[in-house]
CSV table of C-alpha atoms and ligand atoms in Angstrom, one decimal:
chain,number,residue,atom,x,y,z
E,1,UNK,CA,238.7,125.1,65.5
E,2,UNK,CA,234.9,124.3,65.4
E,3,UNK,CA,233.8,120.9,66.8
E,4,UNK,CA,230.3,119.7,66.3
E,5,UNK,CA,229.4,117.2,69.0
E,6,UNK,CA,226.5,114.8,68.5
E,7,UNK,CA,224.9,113.2,71.6
E,8,UNK,CA,221.5,111.7,72.2
E,9,UNK,CA,221.5,108.9,74.8
E,10,UNK,CA,222.2,108.9,78.5
E,11,UNK,CA,225.8,107.4,78.4
E,12,UNK,CA,226.8,110.0,75.8
E,13,UNK,CA,225.8,112.9,78.1
E,14,UNK,CA,228.3,111.5,80.7
E,15,UNK,CA,231.1,111.2,78.2
E,16,UNK,CA,230.4,114.6,76.6
E,17,UNK,CA,230.4,116.2,80.0
E,18,UNK,CA,234.0,115.1,80.5
E,19,UNK,CA,235.2,116.3,77.0
E,20,UNK,CA,233.2,119.6,77.1
E,21,UNK,CA,234.9,120.4,80.4
E,22,UNK,CA,238.3,119.8,78.8
E,23,UNK,CA,237.3,122.1,76.0
E,24,UNK,CA,236.4,124.9,78.4
E,25,UNK,CA,239.6,124.4,80.3
E,26,UNK,CA,241.6,124.5,77.0
E,27,UNK,CA,239.8,127.8,76.1
E,28,UNK,CA,240.7,129.3,79.5
E,29,UNK,CA,244.3,128.3,79.1
E,30,UNK,CA,244.7,129.2,75.4
E,31,UNK,CA,242.6,132.4,74.7
E,32,UNK,CA,244.2,132.7,71.3
E,33,UNK,CA,243.7,129.2,70.0
E,34,UNK,CA,240.1,128.6,71.3
E,35,UNK,CA,237.8,125.7,70.3
E,36,UNK,CA,234.2,126.4,69.6
E,37,UNK,CA,231.9,123.5,70.4
E,38,UNK,CA,228.4,123.3,68.9
E,39,UNK,CA,226.3,120.7,70.7
E,40,UNK,CA,223.6,118.7,68.9
E,41,UNK,CA,221.1,116.7,71.0
E,42,UNK,CA,219.3,114.2,68.7
E,43,UNK,CA,216.5,113.6,71.3
E,44,UNK,CA,217.0,109.8,71.3
E,45,UNK,CA,216.6,110.0,75.1
E,46,UNK,CA,213.9,112.6,75.9
E,47,UNK,CA,212.5,111.9,79.4
E,48,UNK,CA,213.7,114.5,81.9
E,49,UNK,CA,215.4,111.9,84.1
E,50,UNK,CA,217.1,110.3,81.1
E,51,UNK,CA,218.4,113.6,79.7
E,52,UNK,CA,217.8,117.0,81.3
E,53,UNK,CA,219.0,116.1,84.7
E,54,UNK,CA,222.4,115.1,83.3
E,55,UNK,CA,222.8,118.5,81.5
E,56,UNK,CA,221.9,120.4,84.7
E,57,UNK,CA,223.9,118.3,87.2
E,58,UNK,CA,227.1,117.8,85.1
E,59,UNK,CA,227.2,121.4,83.8
E,60,UNK,CA,227.0,120.3,80.2
E,61,UNK,CA,226.5,123.3,77.9
E,62,UNK,CA,222.9,123.5,76.7
E,63,UNK,CA,222.5,122.0,73.2
E,64,UNK,CA,222.7,124.5,70.3
E,65,UNK,CA,220.4,122.2,68.4
E,66,UNK,CA,217.7,119.9,69.8
E,67,UNK,CA,216.4,117.6,67.0
E,68,UNK,CA,213.7,115.9,69.1
E,69,UNK,CA,214.0,112.5,67.3
E,70,UNK,CA,213.2,109.8,69.9
E,71,UNK,CA,210.8,106.9,70.5
E,72,UNK,CA,211.1,105.6,66.9
E,73,UNK,CA,212.2,102.3,65.3
E,74,UNK,CA,215.9,101.9,64.6
E,75,UNK,CA,215.5,102.7,60.9
E,76,UNK,CA,213.2,105.7,61.3
E,77,UNK,CA,215.2,107.1,64.1
E,78,UNK,CA,218.6,106.8,62.4
E,79,UNK,CA,217.2,108.0,59.1
E,80,UNK,CA,215.6,111.2,60.5
E,81,UNK,CA,218.8,111.9,62.5
E,82,UNK,CA,220.9,111.6,59.4
E,83,UNK,CA,218.8,114.1,57.5
E,84,UNK,CA,218.6,116.6,60.4
E,85,UNK,CA,222.3,116.4,61.3
E,86,UNK,CA,223.2,116.9,57.7
E,87,UNK,CA,221.3,120.2,57.8
E,88,UNK,CA,223.1,121.3,60.9
E,89,UNK,CA,226.6,120.4,59.5
E,90,UNK,CA,225.8,122.4,56.3
E,91,UNK,CA,224.7,125.3,58.4
E,92,UNK,CA,227.6,125.2,60.9
E,93,UNK,CA,230.5,124.0,58.7
E,94,UNK,CA,232.5,122.4,61.5
E,95,UNK,CA,236.1,121.2,61.2
E,96,UNK,CA,235.3,118.0,63.0
E,97,UNK,CA,232.2,116.0,64.0
E,98,UNK,CA,232.7,114.3,67.4
E,99,UNK,CA,230.6,111.2,68.2
E,100,UNK,CA,230.5,108.9,71.3
E,101,UNK,CA,230.0,105.3,71.8
E,102,UNK,CA,227.7,103.1,69.8
E,103,UNK,CA,224.1,104.4,69.7
E,104,UNK,CA,221.9,105.3,66.7
E,105,UNK,CA,222.9,108.9,67.4
E,106,UNK,CA,226.6,107.9,66.9
E,107,UNK,CA,226.2,106.3,63.5
E,108,UNK,CA,223.8,109.0,62.3
E,109,UNK,CA,226.3,111.8,63.2
E,110,UNK,CA,229.3,110.0,61.7
E,111,UNK,CA,227.5,109.1,58.5
E,112,UNK,CA,226.1,112.6,58.0
E,113,UNK,CA,229.6,114.1,58.5
E,114,UNK,CA,231.6,111.7,56.3
E,115,UNK,CA,229.2,112.2,53.4
E,116,UNK,CA,229.8,115.9,53.6
E,117,UNK,CA,233.6,115.3,53.8
E,118,UNK,CA,233.8,116.5,57.4
E,119,UNK,CA,236.3,114.3,59.4
E,120,UNK,CA,234.8,112.3,62.2
E,121,UNK,CA,236.3,111.8,65.7
E,122,UNK,CA,235.0,108.7,67.5
E,123,UNK,CA,235.3,108.5,71.2
E,124,UNK,CA,235.2,104.9,72.5
E,125,UNK,CA,236.5,103.5,69.2
E,126,UNK,CA,237.5,99.8,68.8
E,127,UNK,CA,235.2,98.2,71.2
E,128,UNK,CA,233.7,94.9,70.0
E,129,UNK,CA,231.3,92.2,71.4
E,130,UNK,CA,231.5,90.3,68.0
E,131,UNK,CA,227.7,89.9,68.4
E,132,UNK,CA,226.2,91.5,65.3
E,133,UNK,CA,222.6,91.0,66.6
E,134,UNK,CA,223.3,93.9,69.0
E,135,UNK,CA,222.4,97.2,67.3
E,136,UNK,CA,225.3,98.7,69.2
E,137,UNK,CA,227.9,96.4,67.5
E,138,UNK,CA,226.7,97.4,64.1
E,139,UNK,CA,226.8,101.1,65.0
E,140,UNK,CA,230.3,100.9,66.4
E,141,UNK,CA,231.9,98.8,63.6
E,142,UNK,CA,230.5,101.1,60.9
E,143,UNK,CA,231.4,104.3,62.8
E,144,UNK,CA,235.0,103.1,63.2
E,145,UNK,CA,235.2,102.4,59.4
E,146,UNK,CA,234.4,106.0,58.6
E,147,UNK,CA,236.2,107.9,61.4
E,148,UNK,CA,239.5,109.8,61.1
E,149,UNK,CA,240.3,110.0,64.8
E,150,UNK,CA,239.7,106.7,66.6
E,151,UNK,CA,240.0,107.4,70.3
E,152,UNK,CA,240.3,104.0,72.0
E,153,UNK,CA,239.7,103.5,75.7
E,154,UNK,CA,241.8,100.4,76.1
E,155,UNK,CA,244.7,98.5,74.4
E,156,UNK,CA,242.2,95.7,73.5
E,157,UNK,CA,240.3,98.2,71.5
E,158,UNK,CA,243.4,99.2,69.6
E,159,UNK,CA,244.1,95.6,68.8
E,160,UNK,CA,240.5,95.1,67.6
E,161,UNK,CA,241.0,97.9,65.1
E,162,UNK,CA,244.4,96.5,64.0
E,163,UNK,CA,242.6,93.2,63.2
E,164,UNK,CA,240.1,95.0,61.0
E,165,UNK,CA,242.9,96.8,59.1
E,166,UNK,CA,241.9,100.2,60.4
E,167,UNK,CA,245.3,101.0,61.8
E,168,UNK,CA,246.9,100.7,58.3
E,169,UNK,CA,244.2,102.7,56.7
E,170,UNK,CA,245.2,106.1,55.2
E,171,UNK,CA,243.9,109.0,57.3
E,172,UNK,CA,243.1,106.9,60.4
E,173,UNK,CA,244.6,108.2,63.6
E,174,UNK,CA,244.3,105.5,66.2
E,175,UNK,CA,245.2,106.2,69.8
E,176,UNK,CA,244.7,104.6,73.2
E,177,UNK,CA,243.8,107.7,75.2
E,178,UNK,CA,242.0,106.0,78.1
E,179,UNK,CA,238.4,106.2,79.0
E,180,UNK,CA,236.5,109.5,79.3
E,181,UNK,CA,234.1,107.8,81.7
E,182,UNK,CA,236.9,107.4,84.1
E,183,UNK,CA,237.7,111.1,83.8
E,184,UNK,CA,234.0,111.8,84.6
E,185,UNK,CA,234.0,109.4,87.6
E,186,UNK,CA,237.1,111.0,89.1
E,187,UNK,CA,235.8,114.5,88.7
E,188,UNK,CA,232.1,114.2,89.7
E,189,UNK,CA,232.6,111.9,92.7
E,190,UNK,CA,234.2,114.9,94.5
E,191,UNK,CA,231.0,117.0,94.1
E,192,UNK,CA,228.2,114.4,93.8
E,193,UNK,CA,225.4,114.8,96.3
E,194,UNK,CA,222.5,112.4,96.3
E,195,UNK,CA,218.8,113.3,96.1
E,196,UNK,CA,216.8,113.1,99.3
E,197,UNK,CA,215.0,110.0,97.8
E,198,UNK,CA,218.3,108.1,97.3
E,199,UNK,CA,219.8,109.3,100.6
E,200,UNK,CA,216.8,108.0,102.6
E,201,UNK,CA,216.7,104.7,100.6
E,202,UNK,CA,220.3,104.0,101.4
E,203,UNK,CA,219.6,104.8,105.1
E,204,UNK,CA,216.7,102.5,105.1
E,205,UNK,CA,218.7,99.7,103.5
E,206,UNK,CA,221.6,100.4,105.9
E,207,UNK,CA,224.1,100.2,103.1
E,208,UNK,CA,223.5,96.5,102.4
E,209,UNK,CA,222.1,96.2,98.9
E,210,UNK,CA,222.9,95.6,95.3
E,211,UNK,CA,222.3,97.9,92.4
E,212,UNK,CA,220.9,96.5,89.1
E,213,UNK,CA,220.1,97.9,85.7
E,214,UNK,CA,218.5,96.1,82.7
E,215,UNK,CA,217.9,97.7,79.4
E,216,UNK,CA,219.7,95.8,76.5
E,217,UNK,CA,217.4,94.7,73.7
E,218,UNK,CA,218.7,91.2,73.9
E,219,UNK,CA,217.4,91.0,77.5
E,220,UNK,CA,214.3,93.2,77.4
E,221,UNK,CA,212.9,92.0,74.1
E,222,UNK,CA,213.1,88.3,74.9
E,223,UNK,CA,210.3,87.6,77.4
E,224,UNK,CA,212.1,84.5,78.7
E,225,UNK,CA,215.3,86.4,79.4
E,226,UNK,CA,213.5,89.3,81.0
E,227,UNK,CA,211.4,87.0,83.3
E,228,UNK,CA,214.5,85.0,84.3
E,229,UNK,CA,216.4,88.1,85.2
E,230,UNK,CA,213.4,89.5,87.2
E,231,UNK,CA,212.8,86.2,89.0
E,232,UNK,CA,216.5,85.9,89.9
E,233,UNK,CA,216.6,89.5,91.2
E,234,UNK,CA,213.4,88.8,93.2
E,235,UNK,CA,215.0,85.8,94.8
E,236,UNK,CA,218.2,87.6,95.6
E,237,UNK,CA,216.2,90.6,97.0
E,238,UNK,CA,214.7,88.3,99.7
E,239,UNK,CA,218.1,88.2,101.4
E,240,UNK,CA,219.9,91.3,100.1
E,241,UNK,CA,217.7,94.1,98.7
E,242,UNK,CA,218.2,94.9,95.0
E,243,UNK,CA,217.7,98.5,93.9
E,244,UNK,CA,216.7,98.7,90.3
E,245,UNK,CA,216.5,102.1,88.6
E,246,UNK,CA,214.3,101.0,85.7
E,247,UNK,CA,214.9,102.1,82.1
E,248,UNK,CA,211.7,103.1,80.3
E,249,UNK,CA,212.3,100.4,77.7
E,250,UNK,CA,212.3,97.7,80.4
E,251,UNK,CA,209.3,99.2,82.2
E,252,UNK,CA,207.2,99.1,79.1
E,253,UNK,CA,208.1,95.5,78.4
E,254,UNK,CA,207.8,94.2,81.9
E,255,UNK,CA,204.1,94.0,81.7
E,256,UNK,CA,202.3,92.3,84.6
E,257,UNK,CA,205.2,90.3,86.0
E,258,UNK,CA,204.7,90.2,89.8
E,259,UNK,CA,207.5,92.0,91.6
E,260,UNK,CA,207.3,92.2,95.4
E,261,UNK,CA,210.9,92.5,96.7
E,262,UNK,CA,213.0,94.3,94.1
E,263,UNK,CA,213.1,98.0,94.9
E,264,UNK,CA,212.2,99.4,91.5
E,265,UNK,CA,212.8,103.1,91.2
E,266,UNK,CA,212.7,105.6,88.3
E,267,UNK,CA,216.0,106.1,86.3
E,268,UNK,CA,218.4,108.0,88.5
E,269,UNK,CA,220.7,110.9,87.9
E,270,UNK,CA,224.5,110.5,87.6
E,271,UNK,CA,225.0,111.8,91.1
E,272,UNK,CA,222.5,109.3,92.5
E,273,UNK,CA,224.1,106.5,90.6
E,274,UNK,CA,227.5,107.4,91.9
E,275,UNK,CA,226.1,107.4,95.4
E,276,UNK,CA,224.5,104.0,94.9
E,277,UNK,CA,227.7,102.6,93.6
E,278,UNK,CA,229.7,104.0,96.6
E,279,UNK,CA,227.3,102.4,99.1
E,280,UNK,CA,226.3,99.1,97.4
E,281,UNK,CA,227.7,95.6,97.9
E,282,UNK,CA,227.8,94.9,94.1
E,283,UNK,CA,226.2,95.4,90.8
E,284,UNK,CA,224.0,93.4,88.4
E,285,UNK,CA,223.8,94.9,84.9
E,286,UNK,CA,223.7,94.6,81.2
E,287,UNK,CA,225.0,98.1,80.7
E,288,UNK,CA,228.5,98.7,79.3
E,289,UNK,CA,229.1,101.9,81.3
E,290,UNK,CA,228.0,100.5,84.6
E,291,UNK,CA,230.4,97.5,84.3
E,292,UNK,CA,233.2,100.0,84.4
E,293,UNK,CA,231.7,102.3,87.0
E,294,UNK,CA,231.4,99.3,89.3
E,295,UNK,CA,235.2,98.8,88.8
E,296,UNK,CA,235.9,102.6,89.3
E,297,UNK,CA,234.0,102.4,92.7
E,298,UNK,CA,235.6,99.0,93.5
E,299,UNK,CA,232.5,96.9,93.5
E,300,UNK,CA,232.1,93.4,92.1
E,301,UNK,CA,229.9,93.2,89.0
E,302,UNK,CA,227.8,90.4,87.5
E,303,UNK,CA,227.1,91.2,83.9
E,304,UNK,CA,223.8,89.8,82.6
E,305,UNK,CA,225.2,89.0,79.1
E,306,UNK,CA,227.1,86.3,77.2
E,307,UNK,CA,229.9,88.6,76.2
E,308,UNK,CA,231.3,92.0,77.0
E,309,UNK,CA,233.3,94.7,75.2
E,310,UNK,CA,235.2,95.4,78.4
E,311,UNK,CA,237.1,92.1,78.4
E,312,UNK,CA,239.9,93.3,80.7
E,313,UNK,CA,237.4,93.4,83.6
E,314,UNK,CA,236.5,89.8,83.2
E,315,UNK,CA,240.1,88.7,82.6
E,316,UNK,CA,241.2,90.4,85.8
E,317,UNK,CA,238.3,89.0,87.9
E,318,UNK,CA,236.4,92.2,88.5
E,319,UNK,CA,233.4,91.2,86.4
E,320,UNK,CA,231.6,87.9,85.9
E,321,UNK,CA,229.6,87.2,82.8
E,322,UNK,CA,226.5,85.1,83.5
E,323,UNK,CA,224.0,83.3,81.3
E,324,UNK,CA,220.5,84.5,81.5
E,325,UNK,CA,218.9,81.7,83.5
E,326,UNK,CA,217.6,81.6,87.1
E,327,UNK,CA,220.2,79.2,88.5
E,328,UNK,CA,223.2,80.8,87.0
E,329,UNK,CA,222.3,84.3,88.2
E,330,UNK,CA,221.6,83.1,91.7
E,331,UNK,CA,224.8,81.0,91.8
E,332,UNK,CA,226.8,84.0,90.6
E,333,UNK,CA,225.4,86.1,93.5
E,334,UNK,CA,226.4,83.4,96.0
E,335,UNK,CA,230.0,83.6,94.7
E,336,UNK,CA,230.1,87.4,94.4
E,337,UNK,CA,231.9,88.1,97.6
E,338,UNK,CA,234.4,85.3,97.5
E,339,UNK,CA,236.9,86.8,95.1
E,340,UNK,CA,239.6,89.1,96.3
E,341,UNK,CA,240.6,91.8,93.9
E,342,UNK,CA,243.4,94.3,93.4
E,343,UNK,CA,241.9,97.6,92.2
E,344,UNK,CA,245.2,99.3,91.7
E,345,UNK,CA,245.4,98.2,88.1
E,346,UNK,CA,244.8,101.3,85.9
E,347,UNK,CA,242.8,99.6,83.2
E,348,UNK,CA,241.3,102.8,81.8
E,349,UNK,CA,244.1,105.3,81.8
E,350,UNK,CA,245.1,108.0,84.2
E,351,UNK,CA,241.9,110.1,84.1
E,352,UNK,CA,243.2,112.5,81.4
E,353,UNK,CA,241.5,111.0,78.4
E,354,UNK,CA,239.5,114.1,77.6
E,355,UNK,CA,242.5,116.4,77.6
E,356,UNK,CA,244.4,114.0,75.4
E,357,UNK,CA,241.5,113.9,72.9
E,358,UNK,CA,241.5,117.7,72.7
E,359,UNK,CA,245.2,117.9,72.1
E,360,UNK,CA,245.1,115.1,69.4
E,361,UNK,CA,242.3,117.0,67.6
E,362,UNK,CA,244.3,120.2,67.7
E,363,UNK,CA,247.3,118.4,66.2
E,364,UNK,CA,245.1,117.6,63.2
P,401,UD1,C1,220.1,103.2,73.8
P,401,UD1,C2,221.3,102.7,73.0
P,401,UD1,C3,222.1,101.8,73.9
P,401,UD1,C4,222.5,102.5,75.2
P,401,UD1,C5,221.2,103.0,75.9
P,401,UD1,C6,221.5,103.7,77.2
P,401,UD1,C7,220.9,102.3,70.6
P,401,UD1,C8,220.7,101.3,69.5
P,401,UD1,N1,220.9,101.9,71.9
P,401,UD1,O1,219.3,102.1,74.1
P,401,UD1,O2,223.3,101.4,73.3
P,401,UD1,O3,223.2,101.6,76.1
P,401,UD1,O4,220.6,103.9,75.0
P,401,UD1,O5,220.4,103.9,77.9
P,401,UD1,O6,221.1,103.5,70.3
P,401,UD1,N2,212.5,105.8,75.9
P,401,UD1,C9,211.7,106.5,76.7
P,401,UD1,N3,212.2,107.6,77.3
P,401,UD1,C10,213.5,108.0,77.0
P,401,UD1,C11,214.3,107.2,76.2
P,401,UD1,C12,213.8,106.1,75.6
P,401,UD1,O7,210.5,106.2,77.0
P,401,UD1,O8,213.9,109.1,77.5
P,401,UD1,C13,211.9,104.6,75.3
P,401,UD1,C14,211.8,104.7,73.8
P,401,UD1,O9,210.6,105.3,73.4
P,401,UD1,C15,212.0,103.3,73.3
P,401,UD1,C16,212.8,102.7,74.4
P,401,UD1,O10,212.8,103.5,75.6
P,401,UD1,O11,210.7,102.6,73.3
P,401,UD1,C17,214.2,102.5,73.9
P,401,UD1,O12,214.9,103.7,73.7
P,401,UD1,P1,216.1,103.8,72.6
P,401,UD1,O13,216.7,105.1,72.7
P,401,UD1,O14,215.6,103.3,71.3
P,401,UD1,O15,217.2,102.7,73.0
P,401,UD1,P2,217.7,102.4,74.4
P,401,UD1,O16,217.2,101.1,74.8
P,401,UD1,O17,217.6,103.5,75.5
């Protein structure tokens, strides 16, 4: 079997690392029925600390194709990816095209494949925010519509697909396999070593700090939202330092806002993020992945959004959604340590999502 995997953005490298590892393990255990993986990197994320470092640290196979399509508007980026991925599919003739999550690289890969009658496998299928102003929501709804294998990370995701009639669609194979990010967290936490920079920052802060990330268009592209978030994190930082690995999107849009207390650093590697999560008191984020990683590392999370795709975290008290205004964010921080939580719930499977995905693909 030949799988063509399309990745392009940081969270996809983490997910692909888990599945690529399961493919190599399968090949070791089944030398007769091997899987060939052809990896395509669209180039959506191109800075070394947004891309290369993940490939090196997580032992992801080097991409067979690097399309170098990044830094463009949504339409231009998705359109050029579609054209180039089509060429790769025609050249490689894969049995399956495997896509992850909800980025522009996801929809471009899925659309190129389905138009050439190559079946699509979607990892992280069925997630919904029901906010169609988010580019990610559009990407995932459309990708689910054209996928054959829909690998859901949660039971909620399965139900979402059921409501859209996808479960009854001919040729749709819907399964709750668990979350490949949980597989990655379990595996890499055993080998993660922080950089000197992160190790000394943690020493300096004596383990008493929050981690924050901000990159969603709905926050960064609205100057009022962005300045409310920064002002709130500034205020919180005066009592408990906030470490903010800053996405290039946010850095560009931040402009001249005065920041004196937040510890702004460059985007960090997966190992550095794992280490920060281990040591921090809690997390402020608008990232989908980090909401779950906070839970994997048993840290409370305040999500800087009106809604989330990971509703089970909110329903079980692990995550609090907060409106983007100064008072609400500061109030949420004051309440962050009050809730007692039981982390023994296995909300995201048993850590074998990647292996299950491979065996389902082999079943056909
Ligand atoms: C993308 C995904 C989002 C995901 C996020 C993870 C879409 C629609 N969005 O958002 O779902 O959560 O990745 O980080 O696909 N840039 C750089 N260097 C880089 C990468 C980006 O400077 O290595 C700049 C780009 O030039 C652009 C901005 O950051 O101006 C945004 O990048 P883009 O890939 O369009 O979207 P993200 O915000 O990263």
